[in-house]
Amino acid sequence: MDFSITITINVLMPMKMNKYSQIFGVATFFVFIACTHSVQSASLSQAGVATAHPLATEIGEKILKNGGNAIDAAVAISAALAVVEPYGSGIGGGGFWLVHTVVDGKDVMIDGRERAPYAAHRDMYLDKDGNVDHKKSMDGALAAGIPGVPAALQYLAEKHGLLDLSTSLEPAINLARDGFKVDEKFIQMLKFRLPAILASAESSRIFLNNNALPEVGYIIKQDDLANTLELIANEGMDGFYRGVMATKLVNGVKEAGGIWSLKDLAEYQVVAREPVVSQYKGMKVTSAGLPSSGGIVMAEVFNMLSSIEQKKKTDSEQIHLIVETMRRAYRDRAEFLGDSDYIQVPVKKLISQAYADLLSADIDNDDATPSSSLKPVAFESGGNNTTHFSVIDQRGNRVAATLSVNYPFGSGYMVPGTGVLLNDEMDDFSAKPGVPNAYGLVGAESNSITAGKRMLSSMTPTFLETQDRIAVLGTPGGSRIISMVILAALEFHKGGDARSMVNLPRFHHQYLPDNIYYEKGALSEKNIEELELMGHRLSEGSAWGNMHAVIWNKTKKTIDAASDQRGIGKAVVIKE
Ligand code: DON
């Protein structure tokens, strides 16, 4: 564990455009306890940041130290991750920012999810025989939805930030221009997506070294991306969605076989949505609403668990019950969920206790329910890269943000002269009812492709609140995101700290395939035997997820933060 303690005297930098700089124009002492993959617990903590990349975490810290709030830090981190973790998220992608603002005590979900281009249509990824051509929905310009991140950055800064957008974007612009050193994970991800990267001359020029995988320590500089971020810093979202940049994007996409138009870009808007709120035995769970399925699936699971978990159970019985609730809630995901601006979704009913009681009525304490025996879905699908970060600032504002380009490095296609690597989020639609997507998720008409519609997501940025603690958490992981957040929430409810939440060995069930997947150490030999006896099918998989959590203990007045040991992220606690 890399553990370093530094004491900095932070005399606030003169911030050119900080509307509130006068408020913070005092020298402040901060003690930073920084640590990779881990925890900090201290007596007088004030703020915490946990992200998937050390450089992004450091940028978040700086913003907080220099008078920014959690939302400014979120803007700066989102942009920094676009530079150093392009396999997870980027300005060519989208995401959800769950925001709590102390000033009004409100929670809001900023929906910066990609939309289908207006020329998109239901069968656009089917071949002449009616089969889904996954290559088309995953690689290259045709796979890209209209990005939401640039619009979200402006919205977040203007609506909730203390700093100007340009101040928060500056560190990322410098990082793109000055370059950063690639690490082992970056190379692994490049290797995984090499064919899609090689198919794009611009991606190859930026990410590869003479068309070959770079070595650890190779420096990646992104001048075009720096210029594009600068345009956004100076002109706001219009610098991306209109004018010269929009023309470059549309032309670049069309030349590469895509279908974007200037109208698609000009009409993109973020939406401020109400989060989904549920309860589990005295714990309040606030999470993403549609077009993310996360909050609804979690609400169903917690409602079912609240009513069936009465008696003391053995470990295996408890795991069995959790799996059975996941099975039923993921089934509903496949049938009912999609973009509620385009389809009717009975959200109120789905998240009601009465519905959970009905749904859980046939859960047998001793036997697995085969997914095939549940009411069939008239057919939709989940993931491997994406990013999550969590921030709580000195004032109690908080942000949980999960951002994505979908598959590692998205579609692989970078629009020439822009530095913008495009997402392949169109694969999150159900290209054909019942045919699984990249994450094995199946879906129905509710998530079919329609012009302008947002594709259903599993991204689940979440706040958990008990009487004395508040947690901010989330993770990448496609369809498994929701089950990871559920398990971490149960761990938090039991009193677990940030480290145990993010490092917890995981198990997962998503209705179809009818299988419990588990990480090494998640289930004992005895659990496996007992679950098999109940009729479950199980398989051990390699580790998944990359969770980042920050916890505020209101009673002890401490902050605790941790980054998943499965990744290369970093968590810091800032103490005054
Ligand atoms: O929005 C979604 O659900 C997916 N695009 C997320 C993909 C993902 O998490 C990949 N990560 N490991």
XYZ file of C-alpha atoms and ligand atoms in Angstrom:
588
model
C 0.000 0.000 0.000
C 1.331 3.350 -0.987
C 0.689 5.591 1.971
C 1.914 9.125 2.026
C 1.169 12.025 4.271
C 1.830 15.526 3.143
C 1.062 18.757 4.856
C 0.400 21.646 2.557
C -0.218 25.228 3.344
C -2.692 26.245 0.740
C -2.731 29.908 0.088
C -5.524 30.201 -2.453
C -4.312 30.754 -5.953
C -5.734 33.839 -7.512
C -8.641 32.307 -9.461
C -9.268 34.334 -12.551
C -12.908 33.559 -12.847
C -13.998 32.309 -9.472
C -17.255 34.090 -8.792
C -16.875 33.384 -5.098
C -13.166 33.681 -4.675
C -13.609 36.513 -2.242
C -15.410 34.148 0.118
C -12.424 31.876 0.214
C -9.711 34.428 0.076
C -8.038 33.148 3.159
C -5.053 30.978 3.681
C -6.156 27.552 4.721
C -4.274 24.697 6.280
C -4.948 21.274 4.940
C -3.531 17.991 5.976
C -3.765 15.456 3.227
C -3.666 11.780 3.902
C -3.382 10.106 0.559
C -3.336 6.458 -0.138
C -3.778 4.112 -3.064
C -6.442 1.383 -2.968
C -7.457 2.143 0.495
C -8.911 3.769 3.419
C -8.368 6.729 5.502
C -9.957 7.173 8.856
C -9.092 10.202 10.819
C -10.521 12.349 13.515
C -11.302 15.649 11.828
C -11.826 14.852 8.187
C -13.570 17.314 5.984
C -13.738 16.081 2.424
C -13.074 12.973 0.402
C -12.451 12.045 -3.223
C -12.218 8.578 -4.747
C -11.739 8.046 -8.481
C -10.434 5.417 -10.848
C -7.184 7.277 -11.622
C -4.645 8.903 -9.253
C -4.244 11.965 -11.522
C -7.996 12.577 -11.550
C -8.156 12.242 -7.761
C -5.324 14.763 -7.392
C -7.165 17.216 -9.629
C -10.324 16.774 -7.537
C -8.308 17.479 -4.363
C -6.834 20.635 -5.837
C -10.210 21.986 -6.821
C -11.567 21.378 -3.318
C -8.487 22.963 -1.768
C -8.852 25.974 -4.001
C -12.391 26.895 -3.060
C -14.377 24.687 -5.390
C -17.235 22.574 -4.110
C -17.973 18.902 -4.800
C -19.674 19.789 -8.069
C -16.684 21.797 -9.333
C -14.499 18.847 -8.353
C -16.854 16.571 -10.290
C -16.544 18.746 -13.414
C -12.745 18.757 -13.144
C -12.581 15.006 -12.469
C -14.936 14.152 -15.344
C -12.726 16.122 -17.746
C -9.504 14.685 -16.292
C -10.800 11.124 -16.631
C -11.608 11.866 -20.280
C -7.893 12.529 -20.736
C -6.245 9.797 -18.638
C -8.875 7.053 -18.726
C -10.264 7.263 -22.287
C -11.114 3.555 -22.132
C -13.699 4.348 -19.420
C -15.329 7.662 -20.239
C -14.822 10.832 -22.224
C -16.330 13.900 -23.808
C -17.457 11.633 -26.641
C -19.571 9.719 -24.107
C -22.223 10.194 -21.447
C -23.089 9.604 -17.833
C -25.143 10.314 -14.751
C -24.130 12.716 -11.970
C -26.110 12.250 -8.761
C -25.811 15.524 -6.877
C -26.700 16.596 -3.338
C -26.567 20.302 -2.589
C -26.484 21.449 1.020
C -27.966 24.839 0.275
C -31.403 23.359 -0.432
C -30.928 19.798 0.885
C -31.961 18.447 -2.558
C -30.839 15.452 -4.556
C -30.957 15.580 -8.350
C -29.724 13.293 -11.116
C -28.099 15.096 -14.021
C -28.783 12.909 -17.020
C -26.046 13.353 -19.619
C -26.787 10.035 -21.293
C -26.201 9.690 -25.026
C -29.191 9.807 -27.383
C -29.763 7.863 -30.568
C -29.148 10.060 -33.655
C -32.364 11.121 -35.443
C -31.488 8.893 -38.405
C -31.328 5.825 -36.124
C -33.981 3.159 -36.543
C -35.062 -0.038 -34.881
C -33.363 -2.525 -37.178
C -30.178 -0.593 -37.960
C -27.884 -3.294 -36.559
C -29.567 -6.265 -38.231
C -27.989 -7.964 -41.232
C -29.921 -9.080 -44.290
C -30.970 -12.277 -42.503
C -32.340 -10.340 -39.544
C -29.457 -11.248 -37.218
C -27.777 -8.703 -34.970
C -24.418 -7.585 -36.339
C -22.668 -6.762 -33.033
C -19.637 -5.348 -34.789
C -21.794 -2.554 -36.178
C -23.269 -1.648 -32.779
C -19.880 -1.783 -31.044
C -17.087 -0.691 -33.391
C -16.800 2.499 -35.432
C -18.858 5.629 -35.951
C -22.234 3.938 -36.510
C -22.093 2.635 -32.916
C -21.976 6.115 -31.386
C -24.820 7.904 -29.651
C -24.883 11.701 -29.388
C -22.559 12.544 -26.463
C -23.860 14.131 -23.267
C -20.707 14.884 -21.271
C -19.893 18.357 -22.720
C -23.456 19.568 -22.045
C -23.398 18.094 -18.555
C -20.108 19.813 -17.696
C -21.597 23.215 -18.522
C -24.843 22.473 -16.687
C -23.090 21.241 -13.533
C -20.715 24.216 -13.398
C -23.414 26.821 -14.051
C -26.155 25.396 -11.923
C -24.280 24.030 -8.923
C -20.633 25.063 -9.089
C -18.783 27.858 -7.351
C -16.087 28.060 -9.992
C -16.371 28.948 -13.652
C -16.303 26.094 -16.114
C -12.995 27.288 -17.497
C -11.363 27.136 -14.054
C -12.531 23.581 -13.507
C -11.487 22.460 -16.997
C -8.022 23.981 -16.844
C -6.255 21.057 -15.128
C -7.594 18.580 -17.705
C -6.585 20.849 -20.582
C -3.040 20.997 -19.174
C -2.982 17.247 -18.704
C -4.061 16.659 -22.299
C -1.418 19.050 -23.605
C 1.461 18.047 -21.338
C 0.695 14.344 -21.561
C 0.599 11.540 -19.029
C 2.385 8.198 -18.643
C 0.490 5.082 -19.629
C 0.260 2.285 -17.097
C -0.304 -1.451 -17.292
C -4.104 -1.169 -17.178
C -4.165 1.287 -20.085
C -2.128 -1.161 -22.159
C -4.383 -4.095 -21.223
C -7.436 -2.149 -22.324
C -5.754 -1.093 -25.574
C -4.853 -4.716 -26.246
C -8.453 -5.766 -25.703
C -9.728 -3.195 -28.237
C -6.769 -3.225 -30.621
C -8.719 -4.075 -33.799
C -11.205 -1.223 -33.202
C -8.360 1.199 -32.384
C -6.348 0.159 -35.454
C -9.417 0.739 -37.603
C -9.264 4.439 -36.678
C -6.178 6.281 -37.950
C -6.655 9.034 -35.396
C -7.056 6.716 -32.383
C -3.984 4.789 -33.537
C -1.960 7.983 -33.886
C -2.879 9.128 -30.369
C -2.940 5.914 -28.345
C -0.440 3.646 -30.110
C 3.275 3.954 -30.679
C 3.803 3.514 -34.428
C 0.684 1.386 -34.612
C 1.950 -0.923 -31.836
C 1.033 -1.148 -28.174
C 3.011 1.401 -26.152
C 5.241 0.412 -23.224
C 4.523 1.373 -19.617
C 5.728 4.958 -19.156
C 5.078 5.988 -22.778
C 3.722 9.550 -22.776
C 0.389 10.243 -24.453
C -0.221 13.853 -25.463
C -3.605 14.912 -26.840
C -3.366 18.401 -28.387
C -6.627 18.136 -30.314
C -8.479 17.053 -27.182
C -6.879 19.958 -25.280
C -8.151 22.350 -27.982
C -11.639 20.872 -27.856
C -11.734 21.119 -24.049
C -10.541 24.714 -24.395
C -13.391 25.467 -26.779
C -15.837 24.083 -24.213
C -14.069 26.071 -21.461
C -14.433 29.295 -23.461
C -17.790 28.847 -25.184
C -19.539 26.329 -22.977
C -21.436 23.454 -24.607
C -21.927 25.478 -27.800
C -18.202 25.094 -28.402
C -18.912 21.392 -28.903
C -22.476 21.085 -30.198
C -22.459 24.041 -32.630
C -20.183 25.865 -35.035
C -16.860 24.613 -36.320
C -16.609 21.702 -33.881
C -20.086 20.413 -34.717
C -19.282 20.484 -38.428
C -16.016 18.612 -37.863
C -17.810 16.002 -35.745
C -20.641 15.420 -38.205
C -18.325 15.262 -41.220
C -15.932 12.914 -39.427
C -18.750 10.621 -38.347
C -20.325 10.535 -41.809
C -17.034 9.815 -43.534
C -16.629 6.825 -41.213
C -20.075 5.422 -41.999
C -22.026 7.056 -39.160
C -25.329 8.924 -39.234
C -24.965 12.040 -37.057
C -26.427 15.381 -38.177
C -25.914 18.993 -37.064
C -29.471 18.895 -35.706
C -28.608 15.914 -33.467
C -25.824 17.934 -31.875
C -27.655 21.285 -31.708
C -30.646 19.721 -29.979
C -28.794 17.703 -27.350
C -29.839 18.705 -23.810
C -29.086 17.292 -20.369
C -32.097 16.588 -18.193
C -32.251 17.190 -14.441
C -34.249 14.201 -13.153
C -35.598 13.087 -9.851
C -33.600 10.220 -8.388
C -35.277 6.977 -7.306
C -35.529 6.682 -3.530
C -36.006 3.393 -1.672
C -35.575 2.153 1.872
C -33.928 -0.901 3.382
C -34.400 -1.441 7.117
C -33.868 2.173 8.106
C -31.336 2.934 5.336
C -32.348 5.461 2.675
C -31.122 4.610 -0.803
C -31.050 7.436 -3.377
C -30.034 6.373 -6.843
C -30.298 6.835 -10.588
C -33.682 7.003 -12.298
C -34.494 6.205 -15.928
C -32.884 6.035 -18.414
C -30.761 4.167 -15.862
C -32.299 0.979 -14.593
C -30.130 1.112 -11.431
C -32.440 2.816 -8.946
C -35.529 0.863 -9.938
C -33.837 -2.552 -9.877
C -32.299 -1.717 -6.472
C -35.640 -0.514 -5.099
C -37.280 -3.777 -6.159
C -34.485 -5.826 -4.550
C -34.516 -3.860 -1.274
C -38.297 -3.906 -1.045
C -38.371 -7.671 -1.583
C -35.546 -8.263 0.895
C -37.236 -6.075 3.509
C -40.299 -8.262 3.439
C -38.770 -11.742 3.170
C -35.682 -11.507 5.369
C -37.540 -11.876 8.672
C -35.912 -14.770 10.428
C -32.232 -15.382 11.120
C -30.834 -17.163 8.093
C -27.649 -19.065 7.343
C -25.168 -17.465 4.934
C -26.270 -19.663 2.072
C -29.959 -18.976 2.729
C -29.220 -15.256 2.770
C -27.274 -15.468 -0.531
C -30.108 -17.531 -2.011
C -32.657 -14.845 -1.081
C -30.517 -12.040 -2.503
C -30.091 -14.018 -5.742
C -33.832 -14.677 -6.000
C -34.626 -10.974 -5.607
C -31.966 -10.068 -8.215
C -33.453 -12.651 -10.611
C -36.919 -11.101 -10.362
C -35.801 -7.455 -10.476
C -33.509 -8.014 -13.500
C -36.415 -9.777 -15.243
C -38.493 -6.646 -14.813
C -35.588 -4.599 -16.143
C -35.707 -6.610 -19.350
C -39.479 -6.273 -19.751
C -40.370 -2.793 -18.588
C -37.384 -0.453 -18.558
C -36.281 2.053 -21.177
C -36.263 5.827 -21.756
C -39.423 7.116 -20.053
C -39.428 10.190 -22.345
C -40.322 7.732 -25.137
C -42.200 4.855 -23.502
C -44.596 4.395 -20.599
C -42.880 2.790 -17.603
C -44.948 1.950 -14.503
C -42.202 3.292 -12.190
C -44.456 4.009 -9.227
C -45.804 0.510 -9.251
C -42.426 -1.161 -9.772
C -40.875 0.579 -6.766
C -43.855 0.068 -4.459
C -43.762 -2.265 -1.465
C -47.055 -3.818 -2.501
C -45.581 -4.870 -5.840
C -42.459 -6.270 -4.150
C -44.675 -8.327 -1.853
C -46.425 -9.814 -4.866
C -43.194 -10.434 -6.722
C -41.519 -12.133 -3.755
C -44.530 -14.273 -2.853
C -43.252 -17.252 -4.827
C -39.675 -17.132 -3.526
C -39.021 -20.515 -1.989
C -36.745 -20.489 1.050
C -35.093 -23.750 -0.002
C -35.239 -23.949 -3.782
C -34.005 -21.834 -6.677
C -36.720 -20.580 -9.029
C -35.585 -21.397 -12.580
C -35.663 -18.173 -14.610
C -37.513 -20.118 -17.313
C -40.439 -20.586 -14.909
C -40.946 -16.815 -14.501
C -43.325 -15.076 -16.867
C -41.342 -14.843 -20.096
C -40.247 -11.448 -21.329
C -41.380 -10.604 -24.785
C -38.079 -9.509 -25.566
C -33.129 -6.709 -24.002
C -28.825 -6.806 -22.398
C -24.798 -5.236 -19.751
C -20.521 -4.210 -19.435
C -16.662 -3.900 -19.106
C -15.518 -0.311 -19.006
C -16.883 2.930 -17.781
C -15.838 4.879 -14.698
C -17.208 6.000 -11.366
C -16.078 8.631 -8.858
C -17.372 9.852 -5.494
C -16.840 13.224 -3.818
C -17.978 14.790 -0.534
C -16.806 18.343 0.047
C -16.090 20.282 3.264
C -19.636 21.625 3.293
C -21.452 18.339 2.793
C -22.238 18.698 -0.927
C -21.782 15.398 -2.636
C -21.553 13.866 -6.104
C -21.703 10.265 -7.220
C -20.960 10.087 -10.946
C -20.840 7.118 -13.268
C -19.699 7.972 -16.802
C -19.219 5.791 -19.815
C -18.186 5.318 -23.406
C -19.576 1.770 -23.019
C -16.985 -0.751 -24.208
C -13.284 -0.088 -23.464
C -12.281 2.908 -25.675
C -15.925 3.078 -26.816
C -16.313 2.566 -30.536
C -12.542 2.961 -31.029
C -13.236 5.741 -33.518
C -11.695 9.180 -32.951
C -12.996 12.028 -35.094
C -10.023 13.529 -36.953
C -8.883 16.927 -35.683
C -11.037 16.855 -32.520
C -9.442 14.413 -30.075
C -12.986 13.145 -29.462
C -13.133 9.376 -29.069
C -16.695 8.249 -29.741
C -18.759 5.997 -27.519
C -20.445 2.775 -28.644
C -23.395 3.251 -26.348
C -25.870 2.317 -29.115
C -25.116 -1.284 -28.102
C -27.010 -0.642 -24.849
C -30.224 -0.603 -26.850
C -31.878 -3.875 -27.496
C -30.876 -4.314 -31.174
C -33.369 -7.168 -31.430
C -35.797 -8.362 -28.774
C -34.309 -11.254 -26.776
C -30.839 -11.104 -28.306
C -28.229 -10.413 -25.602
C -25.958 -7.347 -25.879
C -22.242 -7.144 -24.946
C -23.179 -7.693 -21.287
C -25.446 -10.642 -21.886
C -28.494 -8.505 -21.121
C -31.685 -9.214 -22.945
C -34.359 -6.577 -23.512
C -37.743 -5.941 -24.952
C -39.530 -3.379 -27.037
C -39.207 -0.914 -24.138
C -35.498 -0.525 -24.984
C -35.679 -0.791 -28.769
C -33.894 1.803 -30.933
C -35.890 4.951 -31.676
C -34.603 8.240 -33.100
C -33.583 10.597 -30.275
C -34.214 8.039 -27.506
C -31.742 7.400 -24.672
C -30.537 3.802 -24.385
C -31.245 1.996 -21.116
C -28.298 2.023 -18.724
C -27.214 0.072 -15.656
C -25.085 2.899 -14.284
C -26.019 3.325 -10.625
C -24.465 6.312 -8.857
C -25.890 6.075 -5.326
C -26.188 7.770 -1.937
C -26.874 5.653 1.189
C -28.035 7.237 4.415
C -28.395 5.741 7.873
C -28.875 7.666 11.079
C -25.208 8.466 11.514
C -23.555 7.852 8.126
C -23.837 8.876 4.479
C -22.116 6.940 1.704
C -21.478 8.031 -1.897
C -20.679 5.124 -4.197
C -20.874 3.456 -7.593
C -18.873 1.370 -10.025
C -18.477 0.365 -13.677
C -19.358 -3.181 -14.705
C -22.233 -3.218 -17.192
C -25.142 -5.347 -16.069
C -23.262 -6.228 -12.856
C -23.163 -2.611 -11.657
C -26.514 -2.873 -9.939
C -25.771 -6.102 -8.070
C -22.387 -4.677 -6.950
C -24.052 -1.575 -5.525
C -26.674 -3.741 -3.810
C -24.009 -5.883 -2.115
C -22.020 -2.793 -1.084
C -25.196 -1.208 0.323
C -25.887 -4.317 2.393
C -22.283 -4.200 3.650
C -22.711 -0.508 4.586
C -25.961 -1.337 6.372
C -24.085 -3.930 8.436
C -21.627 -1.194 9.504
C -18.912 -1.868 6.895
C -16.400 0.888 6.097
C -15.479 2.229 2.656
C -12.685 -0.305 2.177
C -14.858 -3.301 2.942
C -17.622 -1.989 0.676
C -15.404 -1.563 -2.376
C -13.317 -4.707 -1.890
C -16.124 -7.066 -0.956
C -15.985 -10.295 -3.030
C -19.018 -10.258 -5.327
C -21.720 -12.536 -6.654
C -24.289 -11.740 -9.330
C -27.471 -12.972 -10.948
C -29.251 -11.156 -13.792
C -32.216 -13.411 -14.628
C -30.689 -14.574 -17.903
C -28.366 -16.374 -18.159
C -29.857 -18.345 -15.243
C -26.564 -18.578 -13.384
C -24.908 -17.228 -10.227
C -21.538 -15.743 -11.142
C -19.104 -15.299 -8.250
C -15.621 -13.976 -7.627
C -12.978 -16.026 -5.857
C -13.694 -15.778 -2.129
C -17.280 -14.601 -2.449
C -18.718 -18.008 -1.615
C -17.326 -20.739 0.603
C -17.210 -24.389 -0.502
C -20.136 -24.945 1.856
C -22.132 -22.071 0.295
C -21.511 -23.499 -3.169
C -22.642 -26.972 -2.120
C -25.737 -25.672 -0.369
C -26.701 -23.360 -3.229
C -26.279 -26.204 -5.738
C -28.532 -28.353 -3.563
C -31.152 -25.601 -3.759
C -30.980 -25.913 -7.561
C -28.756 -22.957 -8.424
C -26.188 -23.145 -11.214
C -22.941 -21.406 -10.306
C -19.742 -20.392 -12.023
C -16.630 -18.655 -10.740
C -15.527 -15.711 -12.887
C -12.557 -13.409 -12.901
C -12.841 -10.272 -10.735
C -15.176 -7.507 -11.885
C -15.986 -3.884 -11.015
C -14.011 -0.846 -9.879
C -15.947 0.754 -7.020
C -15.113 4.080 -5.368
C -16.782 5.126 -2.117
C -16.645 8.054 0.273
C -18.411 7.882 3.653
C -19.215 10.721 6.010
C -19.705 9.707 9.638
C -21.857 12.504 10.989
C -21.465 11.447 14.614
C -17.720 11.016 14.575
C -17.316 13.866 12.062
C -14.936 11.812 9.959
C -14.615 11.014 6.284
C -13.572 7.610 5.069
C -12.748 6.950 1.405
C -11.610 3.937 -0.563
C -10.877 2.842 -4.101
C -11.396 -0.699 -5.268
C -8.241 -2.821 -5.021
C -9.226 -4.364 -8.358
C -8.304 -1.104 -10.117
C -5.565 1.501 -10.060
C -7.645 4.237 -8.444
C -6.877 6.438 -5.512
C -8.879 7.743 -2.578
C -7.975 10.718 -0.444
C -9.338 12.264 2.699
C -8.775 15.954 3.178
C -8.577 17.122 6.757
C -8.511 20.632 8.039
O -24.724 2.308 -19.380
C -24.444 1.106 -19.212
O -25.096 0.359 -18.536
C -23.191 0.545 -19.866
N -22.855 1.316 -21.038
C -22.089 0.545 -18.860
C -20.889 -0.170 -19.395
C -19.957 -0.553 -18.349
O -20.151 -0.387 -17.157
C -18.751 -1.220 -18.820
N -17.945 -1.550 -17.685
N -17.349 -2.213 -17.106
